[in-house]
PDB file of C-alpha atoms in Angstrom:
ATOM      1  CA  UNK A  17     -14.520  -0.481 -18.062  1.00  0.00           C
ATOM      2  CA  UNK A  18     -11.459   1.459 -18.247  1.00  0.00           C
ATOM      3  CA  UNK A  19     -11.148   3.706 -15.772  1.00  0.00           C
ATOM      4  CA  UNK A  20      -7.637   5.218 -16.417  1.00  0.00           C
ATOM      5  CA  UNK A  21      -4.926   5.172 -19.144  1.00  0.00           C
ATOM      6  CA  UNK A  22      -3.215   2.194 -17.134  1.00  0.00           C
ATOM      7  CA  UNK A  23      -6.206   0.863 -14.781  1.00  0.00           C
ATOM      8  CA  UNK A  24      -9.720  -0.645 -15.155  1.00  0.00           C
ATOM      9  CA  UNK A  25     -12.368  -1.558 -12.850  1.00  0.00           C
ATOM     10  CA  UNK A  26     -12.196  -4.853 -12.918  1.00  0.00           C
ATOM     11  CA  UNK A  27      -8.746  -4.927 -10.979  1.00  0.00           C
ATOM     12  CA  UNK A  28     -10.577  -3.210  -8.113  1.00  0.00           C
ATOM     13  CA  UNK A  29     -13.979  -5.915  -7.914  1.00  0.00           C
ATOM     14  CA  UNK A  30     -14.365  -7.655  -4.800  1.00  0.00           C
ATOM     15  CA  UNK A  31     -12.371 -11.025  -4.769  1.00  0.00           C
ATOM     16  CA  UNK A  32     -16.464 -12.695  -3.453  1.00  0.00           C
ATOM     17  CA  UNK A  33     -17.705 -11.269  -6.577  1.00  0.00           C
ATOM     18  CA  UNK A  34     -20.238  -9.123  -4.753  1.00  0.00           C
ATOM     19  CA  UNK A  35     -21.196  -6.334  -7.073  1.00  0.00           C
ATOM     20  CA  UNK A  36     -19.928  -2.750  -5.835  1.00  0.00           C
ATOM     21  CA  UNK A  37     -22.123   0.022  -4.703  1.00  0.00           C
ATOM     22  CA  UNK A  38     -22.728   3.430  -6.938  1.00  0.00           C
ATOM     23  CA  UNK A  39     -20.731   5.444  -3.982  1.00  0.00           C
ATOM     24  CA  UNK A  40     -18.129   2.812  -3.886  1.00  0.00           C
ATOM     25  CA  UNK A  41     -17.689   2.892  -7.610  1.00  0.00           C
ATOM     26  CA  UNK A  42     -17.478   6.903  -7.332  1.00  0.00           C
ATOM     27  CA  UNK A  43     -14.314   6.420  -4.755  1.00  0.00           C
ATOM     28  CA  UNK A  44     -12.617   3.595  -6.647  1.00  0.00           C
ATOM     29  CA  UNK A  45     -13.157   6.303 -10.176  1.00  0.00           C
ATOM     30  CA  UNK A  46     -10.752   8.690  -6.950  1.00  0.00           C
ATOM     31  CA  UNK A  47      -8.849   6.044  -6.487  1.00  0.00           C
ATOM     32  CA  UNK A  48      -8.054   5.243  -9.685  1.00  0.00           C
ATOM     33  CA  UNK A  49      -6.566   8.680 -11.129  1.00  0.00           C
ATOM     34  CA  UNK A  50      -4.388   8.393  -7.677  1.00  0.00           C
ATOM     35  CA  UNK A  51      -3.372   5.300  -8.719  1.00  0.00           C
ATOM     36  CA  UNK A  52      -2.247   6.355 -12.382  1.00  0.00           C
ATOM     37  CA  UNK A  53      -0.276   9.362 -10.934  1.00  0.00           C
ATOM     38  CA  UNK A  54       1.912   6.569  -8.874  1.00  0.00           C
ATOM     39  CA  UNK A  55       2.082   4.141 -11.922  1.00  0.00           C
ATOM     40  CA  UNK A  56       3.456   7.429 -13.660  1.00  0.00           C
ATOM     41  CA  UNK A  57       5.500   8.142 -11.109  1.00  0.00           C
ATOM     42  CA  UNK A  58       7.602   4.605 -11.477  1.00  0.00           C
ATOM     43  CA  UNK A  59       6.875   4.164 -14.361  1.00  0.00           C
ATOM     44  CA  UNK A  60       6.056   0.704 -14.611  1.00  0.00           C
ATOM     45  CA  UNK A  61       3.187  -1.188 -14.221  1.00  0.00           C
ATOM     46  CA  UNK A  62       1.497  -1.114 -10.444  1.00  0.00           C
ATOM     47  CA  UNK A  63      -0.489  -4.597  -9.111  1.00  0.00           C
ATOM     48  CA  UNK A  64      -3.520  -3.806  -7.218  1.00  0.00           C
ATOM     49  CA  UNK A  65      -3.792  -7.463  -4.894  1.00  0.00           C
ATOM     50  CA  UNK A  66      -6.875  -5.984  -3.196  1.00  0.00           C
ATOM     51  CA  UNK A  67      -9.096  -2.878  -4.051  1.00  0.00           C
ATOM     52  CA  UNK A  68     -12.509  -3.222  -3.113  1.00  0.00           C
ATOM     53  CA  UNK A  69     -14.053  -5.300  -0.482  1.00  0.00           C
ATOM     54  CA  UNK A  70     -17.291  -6.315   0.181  1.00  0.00           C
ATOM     55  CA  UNK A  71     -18.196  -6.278   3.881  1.00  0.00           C
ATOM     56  CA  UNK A  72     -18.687  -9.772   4.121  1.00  0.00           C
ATOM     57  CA  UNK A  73     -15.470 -10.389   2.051  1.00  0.00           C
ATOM     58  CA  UNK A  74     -13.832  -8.101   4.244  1.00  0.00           C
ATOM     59  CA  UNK A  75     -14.948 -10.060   7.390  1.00  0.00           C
ATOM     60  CA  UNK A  76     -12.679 -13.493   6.075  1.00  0.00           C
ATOM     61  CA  UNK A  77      -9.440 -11.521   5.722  1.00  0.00           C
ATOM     62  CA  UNK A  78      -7.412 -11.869   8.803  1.00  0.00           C
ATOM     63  CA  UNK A  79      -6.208  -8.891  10.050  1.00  0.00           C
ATOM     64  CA  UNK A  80      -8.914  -6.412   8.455  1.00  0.00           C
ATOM     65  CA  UNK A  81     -10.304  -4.176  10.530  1.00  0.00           C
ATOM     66  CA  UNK A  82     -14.038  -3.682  10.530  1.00  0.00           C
ATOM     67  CA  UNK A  83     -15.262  -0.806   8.442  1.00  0.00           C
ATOM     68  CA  UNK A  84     -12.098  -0.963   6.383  1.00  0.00           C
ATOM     69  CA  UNK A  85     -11.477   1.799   3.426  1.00  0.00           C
ATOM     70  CA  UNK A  86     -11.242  -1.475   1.438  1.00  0.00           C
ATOM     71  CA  UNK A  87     -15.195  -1.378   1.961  1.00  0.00           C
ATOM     72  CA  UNK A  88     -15.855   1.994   1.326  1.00  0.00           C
ATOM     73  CA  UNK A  89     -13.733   1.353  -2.439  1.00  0.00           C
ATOM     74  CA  UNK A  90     -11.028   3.651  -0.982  1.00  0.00           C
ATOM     75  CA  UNK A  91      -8.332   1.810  -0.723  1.00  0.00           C
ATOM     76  CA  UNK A  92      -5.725  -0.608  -2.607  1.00  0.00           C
ATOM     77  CA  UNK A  93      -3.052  -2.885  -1.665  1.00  0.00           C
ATOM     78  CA  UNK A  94      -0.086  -2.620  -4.434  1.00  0.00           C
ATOM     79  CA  UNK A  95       3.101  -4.249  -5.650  1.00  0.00           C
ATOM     80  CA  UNK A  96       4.885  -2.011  -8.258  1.00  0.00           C
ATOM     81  CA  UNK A  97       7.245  -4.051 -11.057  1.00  0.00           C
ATOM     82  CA  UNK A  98      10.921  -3.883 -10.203  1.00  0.00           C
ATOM     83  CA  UNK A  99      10.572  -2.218  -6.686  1.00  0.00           C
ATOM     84  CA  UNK A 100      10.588  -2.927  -3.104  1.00  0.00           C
ATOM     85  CA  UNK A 101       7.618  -2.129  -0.365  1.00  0.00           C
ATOM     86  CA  UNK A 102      10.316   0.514   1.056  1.00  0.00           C
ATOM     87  CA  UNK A 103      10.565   2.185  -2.266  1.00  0.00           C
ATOM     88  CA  UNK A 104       6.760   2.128  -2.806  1.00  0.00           C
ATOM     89  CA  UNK A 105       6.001   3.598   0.196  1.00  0.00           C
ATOM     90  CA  UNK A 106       8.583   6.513   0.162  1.00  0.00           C
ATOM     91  CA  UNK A 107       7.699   7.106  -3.831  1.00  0.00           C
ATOM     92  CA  UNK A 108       4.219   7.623  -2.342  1.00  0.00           C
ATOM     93  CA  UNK A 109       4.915   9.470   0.763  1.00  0.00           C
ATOM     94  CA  UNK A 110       6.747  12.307  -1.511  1.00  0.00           C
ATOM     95  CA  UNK A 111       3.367  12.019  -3.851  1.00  0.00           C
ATOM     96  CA  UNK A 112       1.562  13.311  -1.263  1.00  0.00           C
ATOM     97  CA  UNK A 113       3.728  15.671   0.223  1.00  0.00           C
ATOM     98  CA  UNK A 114       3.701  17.356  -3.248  1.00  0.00           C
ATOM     99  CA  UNK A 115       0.229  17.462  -3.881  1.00  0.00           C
ATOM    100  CA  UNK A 116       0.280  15.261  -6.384  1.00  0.00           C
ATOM    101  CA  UNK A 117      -2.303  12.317  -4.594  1.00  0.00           C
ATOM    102  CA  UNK A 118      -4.658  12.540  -1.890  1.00  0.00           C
ATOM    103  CA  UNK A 119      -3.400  12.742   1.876  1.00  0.00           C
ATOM    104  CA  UNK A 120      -4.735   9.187   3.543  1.00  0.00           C
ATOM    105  CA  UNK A 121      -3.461   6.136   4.733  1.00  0.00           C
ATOM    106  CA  UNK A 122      -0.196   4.268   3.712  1.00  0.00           C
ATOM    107  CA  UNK A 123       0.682   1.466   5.175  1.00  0.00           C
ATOM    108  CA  UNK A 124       4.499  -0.826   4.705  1.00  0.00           C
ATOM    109  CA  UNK A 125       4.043  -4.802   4.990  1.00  0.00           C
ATOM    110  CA  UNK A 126       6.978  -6.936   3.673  1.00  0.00           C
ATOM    111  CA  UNK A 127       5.616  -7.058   0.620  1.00  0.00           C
ATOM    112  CA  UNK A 128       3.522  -4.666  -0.731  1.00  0.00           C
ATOM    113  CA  UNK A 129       1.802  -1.149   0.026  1.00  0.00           C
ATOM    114  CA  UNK A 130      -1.558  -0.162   1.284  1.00  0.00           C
ATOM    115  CA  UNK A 131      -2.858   2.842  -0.069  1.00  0.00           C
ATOM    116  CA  UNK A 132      -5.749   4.896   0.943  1.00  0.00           C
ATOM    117  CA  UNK A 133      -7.870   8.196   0.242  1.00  0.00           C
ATOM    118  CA  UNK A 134      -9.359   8.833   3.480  1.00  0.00           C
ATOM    119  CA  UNK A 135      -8.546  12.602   3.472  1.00  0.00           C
ATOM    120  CA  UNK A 136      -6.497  12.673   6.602  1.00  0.00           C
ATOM    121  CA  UNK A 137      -3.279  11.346   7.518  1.00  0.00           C
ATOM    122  CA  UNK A 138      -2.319   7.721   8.770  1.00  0.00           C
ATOM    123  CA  UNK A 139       0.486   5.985   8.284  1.00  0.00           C
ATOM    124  CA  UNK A 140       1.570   2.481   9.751  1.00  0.00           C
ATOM    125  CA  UNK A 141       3.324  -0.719   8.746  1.00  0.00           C
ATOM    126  CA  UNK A 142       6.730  -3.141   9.557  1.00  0.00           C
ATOM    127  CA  UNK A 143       9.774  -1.192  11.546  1.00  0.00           C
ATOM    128  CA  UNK A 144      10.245   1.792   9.771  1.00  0.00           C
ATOM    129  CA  UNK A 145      13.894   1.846  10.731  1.00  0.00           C
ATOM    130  CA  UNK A 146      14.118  -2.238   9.744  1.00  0.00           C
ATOM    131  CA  UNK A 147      12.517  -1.666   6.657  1.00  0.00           C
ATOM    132  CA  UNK A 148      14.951   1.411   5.437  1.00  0.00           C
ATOM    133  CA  UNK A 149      18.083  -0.639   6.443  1.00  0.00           C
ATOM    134  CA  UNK A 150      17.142  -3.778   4.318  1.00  0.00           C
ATOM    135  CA  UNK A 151      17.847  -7.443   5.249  1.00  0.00           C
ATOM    136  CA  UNK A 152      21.586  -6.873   5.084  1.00  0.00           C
ATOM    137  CA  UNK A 153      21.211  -4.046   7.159  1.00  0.00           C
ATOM    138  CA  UNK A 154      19.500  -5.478  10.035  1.00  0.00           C
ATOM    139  CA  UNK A 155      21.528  -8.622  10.005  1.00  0.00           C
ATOM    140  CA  UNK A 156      24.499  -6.392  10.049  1.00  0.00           C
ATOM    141  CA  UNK A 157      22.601  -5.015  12.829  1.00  0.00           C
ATOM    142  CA  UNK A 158      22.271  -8.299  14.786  1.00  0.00           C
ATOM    143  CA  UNK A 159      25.837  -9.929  14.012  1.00  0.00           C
ATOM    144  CA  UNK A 160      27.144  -6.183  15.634  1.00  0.00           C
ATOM    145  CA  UNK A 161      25.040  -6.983  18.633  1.00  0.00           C
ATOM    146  CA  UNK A 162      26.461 -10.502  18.749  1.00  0.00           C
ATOM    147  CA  UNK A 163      29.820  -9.438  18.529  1.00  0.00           C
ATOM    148  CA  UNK A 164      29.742  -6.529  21.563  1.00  0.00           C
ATOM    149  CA  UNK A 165      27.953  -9.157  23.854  1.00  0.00           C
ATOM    150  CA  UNK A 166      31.031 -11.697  23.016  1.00  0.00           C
ATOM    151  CA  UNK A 167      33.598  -9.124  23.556  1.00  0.00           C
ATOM    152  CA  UNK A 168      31.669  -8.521  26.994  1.00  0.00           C
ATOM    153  CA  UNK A 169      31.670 -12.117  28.022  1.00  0.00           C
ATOM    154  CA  UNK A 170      27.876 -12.000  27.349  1.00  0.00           C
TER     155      UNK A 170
END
């Protein structure tokens, strides 16, 4: 079932193969145009690696907290083509601050973006500061840091 020009519903199905609740489906439809507005936005193709979760598939992912947006069919993890987590995320941020999506959660990991339509605000994920500098930032960061301790006799 196609639920937007560029998603369908299968990419959102639990991973157990649990079926998803009528309410779910309604916030995964939300979801969804949210979704195509950020696919528009980069204009490339956009990865969902987890949409909805059933409660008990929810319960076997390390890390997931217990009545997860994941459960409620509000909430994606993504990978966009051709971009980093860091781009993701601020593409998204300014998304929202425009209007454009639903306020909710957004969350950086290394490699990917959580995305969420919970209605308010919540925002989370690696060293914000780490992440914007890059790898070659923050190991500029730590040879700098070696070299002041060695010019201190540190």
């Amino acid at each position: 079932m196609l639920l937007t020009t560029n998603f369908s519903l299968d990419e959102f199905e639990s991973k157990d193969g649990s079926s998803m609740p009528y309410t779910v489906l309604q916030n995964v439809k939300e979801l969804a145009n949210a979704l195509q507005v950020i696919r528009d936005h980069f204009g490339v193709p956009v990865t969902i690696t987890s949409g909805y979760r059933s409660p008990a598939h929810n319960d076997t992912i390390e890390g997931a907290v217990k009545g997860s947006q994941h459960t409620l069919g509000k909430a994606a993890d993504l990978k966009v083509q051709g971009k980093t987590a860091r781009e993701m995320y601020d593409g998204i941020e300014m998304l929202i601050d425009k209007g454009l999506i639903p306020q909710g959660g957004l969350g950086l990991y290394s490699n990917r973006v959580h995305y969420d339509i919970r209605g308010t605000k919540a925002r989370w994920g690696v060293s914000a500061d780490n992440a914007k500098k890059g790898f070659l930032g923050v190991l500029g960061g730590l040879v700098l840091t070696w070299f002041i301790g060695k010019q201190m006799g540190l």
